[in-house]
Amino acid sequence: MSKDFFGIVLGIVQDGGYPHVGSLNVKQQEYFQNAIIKEKITCLGIVDRIEKKSFLIDATPHLPYQLDKLSELSKNPLSGILITHTHWGHIGGLGWLSKEGLNHQNFKIFSSCDNISIIKKYCDIFEFNTNIFFEKIKEGNLFYLTRNITAKAVKVPHRAKGDTFGYVIATGDRKIGYFPDCDSLQKWKGDFLKILHEVDVFYLDGTFWNRKELDSRNINSVPHPFVENLIEDLKDLSVEMKRKLKFIHLNQTNPLLDKSSSEFKKLRENHFGVAEDGELTFL
């Protein structure tokens, strides 16, 4: 483990943010009125201080704040962005890097061939520098972000157009699993358990506590794991394995956003956790 290489959580909620766009909730209205971003959209930063490079996993609409925090810690310009999938909350922040924003250049965007085709259409709407490079990656193939840090894309089931990846970020034996969006864990549980045993921390989609949260939409149309069910499904894991698992991508309705809730207490009693904005994992 070296303090020269690390991942940093830069957001923990789902694509609509928190306060959530359009929310009439009293507390969230208070955040809006006081111009407070209580929690930013899910994102992970990766830093190599030796090579002076930094990366984001996903370009969220909160990218200006996330990039500012990443730059503060890394002291380096953004070297690249790994895209998990093409839902708006994960690529919508790319516009901030256009000529009307940061006018950033000489960086890479990593994702699958299908995803890059979609991302290029998005980028065509805006003006970008021409020296932005797209690196096509394949499921299961290891690729180098720097000479010290590798990444591997793992395909997971999800409803997005194109592919949905989680990433395993590594230096030597130290590894971070980052899987902010997926459908039911049952569809890829074997891969999940294998990766969980390999990594030091596993950030997993925890959008909903249970299926009762959405009364305005058919929850089957927005499939994600239910944390309450996962606690039961994974009860036979060792305490060591459970402590690796931290939930991320929480919906505005998820009671885990309230650390005083009975649901949060139940989660902690069962040795699982919730990701926190700003937490570091050294690689």
PDB file of N, CA and C in Angstrom, residues 11-48:
ATOM      1  N   GLY A  11     -18.751  11.362  -4.695  1.00  0.00           N
ATOM      2  CA  GLY A  11     -20.203  11.504  -4.716  1.00  0.00           C
ATOM      3  C   GLY A  11     -20.832  10.164  -4.418  1.00  0.00           C
ATOM      4  N   ILE A  12     -22.066  10.169  -3.841  1.00  0.00           N
ATOM      5  CA  ILE A  12     -22.647   8.894  -3.396  1.00  0.00           C
ATOM      6  C   ILE A  12     -24.099   8.699  -3.806  1.00  0.00           C
ATOM      7  N   VAL A  13     -24.720   9.672  -4.506  1.00  0.00           N
ATOM      8  CA  VAL A  13     -26.150   9.525  -4.804  1.00  0.00           C
ATOM      9  C   VAL A  13     -26.384   9.291  -6.289  1.00  0.00           C
ATOM     10  N   GLN A  14     -27.642   8.934  -6.619  1.00  0.00           N
ATOM     11  CA  GLN A  14     -27.945   8.588  -7.995  1.00  0.00           C
ATOM     12  C   GLN A  14     -28.087   9.839  -8.850  1.00  0.00           C
ATOM     13  N   ASP A  15     -28.390   9.625 -10.126  1.00  0.00           N
ATOM     14  CA  ASP A  15     -28.209  10.638 -11.158  1.00  0.00           C
ATOM     15  C   ASP A  15     -28.963  11.947 -10.925  1.00  0.00           C
ATOM     16  N   GLY A  16     -30.063  11.908 -10.182  1.00  0.00           N
ATOM     17  CA  GLY A  16     -30.853  13.122  -9.955  1.00  0.00           C
ATOM     18  C   GLY A  16     -30.320  14.022  -8.863  1.00  0.00           C
ATOM     19  N   GLY A  17     -29.254  13.584  -8.169  1.00  0.00           N
ATOM     20  CA  GLY A  17     -28.628  14.413  -7.139  1.00  0.00           C
ATOM     21  C   GLY A  17     -29.395  14.426  -5.826  1.00  0.00           C
ATOM     22  N   TYR A  18     -28.814  15.122  -4.839  1.00  0.00           N
ATOM     23  CA  TYR A  18     -29.466  15.294  -3.531  1.00  0.00           C
ATOM     24  C   TYR A  18     -29.058  16.642  -2.950  1.00  0.00           C
ATOM     25  N   PRO A  19     -29.940  17.642  -2.931  1.00  0.00           N
ATOM     26  CA  PRO A  19     -31.365  17.512  -3.194  1.00  0.00           C
ATOM     27  C   PRO A  19     -31.647  17.088  -4.632  1.00  0.00           C
ATOM     28  N   HIS A  20     -32.699  16.299  -4.759  1.00  0.00           N
ATOM     29  CA  HIS A  20     -33.056  15.723  -6.050  1.00  0.00           C
ATOM     30  C   HIS A  20     -33.833  16.746  -6.874  1.00  0.00           C
ATOM     31  N   VAL A  21     -33.504  16.812  -8.162  1.00  0.00           N
ATOM     32  CA  VAL A  21     -34.168  17.768  -9.044  1.00  0.00           C
ATOM     33  C   VAL A  21     -35.683  17.638  -8.932  1.00  0.00           C
ATOM     34  N   GLY A  22     -36.358  18.769  -8.693  1.00  0.00           N
ATOM     35  CA  GLY A  22     -37.807  18.798  -8.640  1.00  0.00           C
ATOM     36  C   GLY A  22     -38.421  18.339  -7.338  1.00  0.00           C
ATOM     37  N   SER A  23     -37.613  17.991  -6.342  1.00  0.00           N
ATOM     38  CA  SER A  23     -38.161  17.468  -5.091  1.00  0.00           C
ATOM     39  C   SER A  23     -38.953  18.536  -4.331  1.00  0.00           C
ATOM     40  N   LEU A  24     -40.096  18.114  -3.773  1.00  0.00           N
ATOM     41  CA  LEU A  24     -40.911  18.990  -2.939  1.00  0.00           C
ATOM     42  C   LEU A  24     -40.743  18.658  -1.455  1.00  0.00           C
ATOM     43  N   ASN A  25     -39.854  17.725  -1.161  1.00  0.00           N
ATOM     44  CA  ASN A  25     -39.554  17.383   0.224  1.00  0.00           C
ATOM     45  C   ASN A  25     -39.073  18.630   0.978  1.00  0.00           C
ATOM     46  N   VAL A  26     -39.573  18.817   2.175  1.00  0.00           N
ATOM     47  CA  VAL A  26     -39.288  20.041   2.936  1.00  0.00           C
ATOM     48  C   VAL A  26     -37.791  20.234   3.148  1.00  0.00           C
ATOM     49  N   LYS A  27     -37.105  19.186   3.567  1.00  0.00           N
ATOM     50  CA  LYS A  27     -35.670  19.302   3.832  1.00  0.00           C
ATOM     51  C   LYS A  27     -34.899  19.592   2.544  1.00  0.00           C
ATOM     52  N   GLN A  28     -35.277  18.904   1.460  1.00  0.00           N
ATOM     53  CA  GLN A  28     -34.593  19.133   0.197  1.00  0.00           C
ATOM     54  C   GLN A  28     -34.889  20.530  -0.343  1.00  0.00           C
ATOM     55  N   GLN A  29     -36.107  21.032  -0.123  1.00  0.00           N
ATOM     56  CA  GLN A  29     -36.423  22.398  -0.516  1.00  0.00           C
ATOM     57  C   GLN A  29     -35.546  23.398   0.233  1.00  0.00           C
ATOM     58  N   GLU A  30     -35.274  23.085   1.486  1.00  0.00           N
ATOM     59  CA  GLU A  30     -34.392  23.941   2.292  1.00  0.00           C
ATOM     60  C   GLU A  30     -32.992  23.968   1.695  1.00  0.00           C
ATOM     61  N   TYR A  31     -32.498  22.812   1.249  1.00  0.00           N
ATOM     62  CA  TYR A  31     -31.189  22.761   0.603  1.00  0.00           C
ATOM     63  C   TYR A  31     -31.188  23.606  -0.670  1.00  0.00           C
ATOM     64  N   PHE A  32     -32.255  23.484  -1.462  1.00  0.00           N
ATOM     65  CA  PHE A  32     -32.339  24.278  -2.685  1.00  0.00           C
ATOM     66  C   PHE A  32     -32.319  25.773  -2.367  1.00  0.00           C
ATOM     67  N   GLN A  33     -33.120  26.182  -1.390  1.00  0.00           N
ATOM     68  CA  GLN A  33     -33.233  27.605  -1.063  1.00  0.00           C
ATOM     69  C   GLN A  33     -31.936  28.182  -0.535  1.00  0.00           C
ATOM     70  N   ASN A  34     -31.117  27.320   0.077  1.00  0.00           N
ATOM     71  CA  ASN A  34     -29.822  27.767   0.599  1.00  0.00           C
ATOM     72  C   ASN A  34     -28.659  27.395  -0.323  1.00  0.00           C
ATOM     73  N   ALA A  35     -29.018  26.955  -1.547  1.00  0.00           N
ATOM     74  CA  ALA A  35     -28.014  26.607  -2.568  1.00  0.00           C
ATOM     75  C   ALA A  35     -26.977  25.626  -2.040  1.00  0.00           C
ATOM     76  N   ILE A  36     -27.465  24.562  -1.380  1.00  0.00           N
ATOM     77  CA  ILE A  36     -26.589  23.550  -0.805  1.00  0.00           C
ATOM     78  C   ILE A  36     -26.699  22.256  -1.613  1.00  0.00           C
ATOM     79  N   ILE A  37     -25.577  21.764  -2.115  1.00  0.00           N
ATOM     80  CA  ILE A  37     -25.539  20.423  -2.689  1.00  0.00           C
ATOM     81  C   ILE A  37     -25.198  19.487  -1.537  1.00  0.00           C
ATOM     82  N   LYS A  38     -26.213  18.847  -1.002  1.00  0.00           N
ATOM     83  CA  LYS A  38     -26.006  18.011   0.181  1.00  0.00           C
ATOM     84  C   LYS A  38     -25.141  16.800  -0.131  1.00  0.00           C
ATOM     85  N   GLU A  39     -25.461  16.109  -1.238  1.00  0.00           N
ATOM     86  CA  GLU A  39     -24.649  14.977  -1.684  1.00  0.00           C
ATOM     87  C   GLU A  39     -24.508  15.040  -3.200  1.00  0.00           C
ATOM     88  N   LYS A  40     -23.317  14.771  -3.687  1.00  0.00           N
ATOM     89  CA  LYS A  40     -23.074  14.818  -5.131  1.00  0.00           C
ATOM     90  C   LYS A  40     -23.324  13.445  -5.773  1.00  0.00           C
ATOM     91  N   ILE A  41     -23.481  13.480  -7.085  1.00  0.00           N
ATOM     92  CA  ILE A  41     -23.770  12.265  -7.845  1.00  0.00           C
ATOM     93  C   ILE A  41     -22.552  11.341  -7.839  1.00  0.00           C
ATOM     94  N   THR A  42     -22.826  10.064  -7.788  1.00  0.00           N
ATOM     95  CA  THR A  42     -21.808   9.033  -7.611  1.00  0.00           C
ATOM     96  C   THR A  42     -20.647   9.151  -8.599  1.00  0.00           C
ATOM     97  N   CYS A  43     -19.430   9.140  -8.042  1.00  0.00           N
ATOM     98  CA  CYS A  43     -18.213   9.297  -8.845  1.00  0.00           C
ATOM     99  C   CYS A  43     -17.027   8.838  -8.002  1.00  0.00           C
ATOM    100  N   LEU A  44     -16.019   8.283  -8.675  1.00  0.00           N
ATOM    101  CA  LEU A  44     -14.782   7.898  -8.005  1.00  0.00           C
ATOM    102  C   LEU A  44     -13.608   8.549  -8.710  1.00  0.00           C
ATOM    103  N   GLY A  45     -12.695   9.129  -7.936  1.00  0.00           N
ATOM    104  CA  GLY A  45     -11.452   9.672  -8.472  1.00  0.00           C
ATOM    105  C   GLY A  45     -10.311   8.697  -8.241  1.00  0.00           C
ATOM    106  N   ILE A  46      -9.340   8.696  -9.144  1.00  0.00           N
ATOM    107  CA  ILE A  46      -8.156   7.828  -9.039  1.00  0.00           C
ATOM    108  C   ILE A  46      -6.927   8.701  -9.242  1.00  0.00           C
ATOM    109  N   VAL A  47      -5.937   8.535  -8.368  1.00  0.00           N
ATOM    110  CA  VAL A  47      -4.753   9.398  -8.408  1.00  0.00           C
ATOM    111  C   VAL A  47      -3.468   8.574  -8.377  1.00  0.00           C
ATOM    112  N   ASP A  48      -2.536   8.941  -9.258  1.00  0.00           N
ATOM    113  CA  ASP A  48      -1.163   8.435  -9.236  1.00  0.00           C
ATOM    114  C   ASP A  48      -0.266   9.649  -9.054  1.00  0.00           C
TER     115      ASP A  48
END
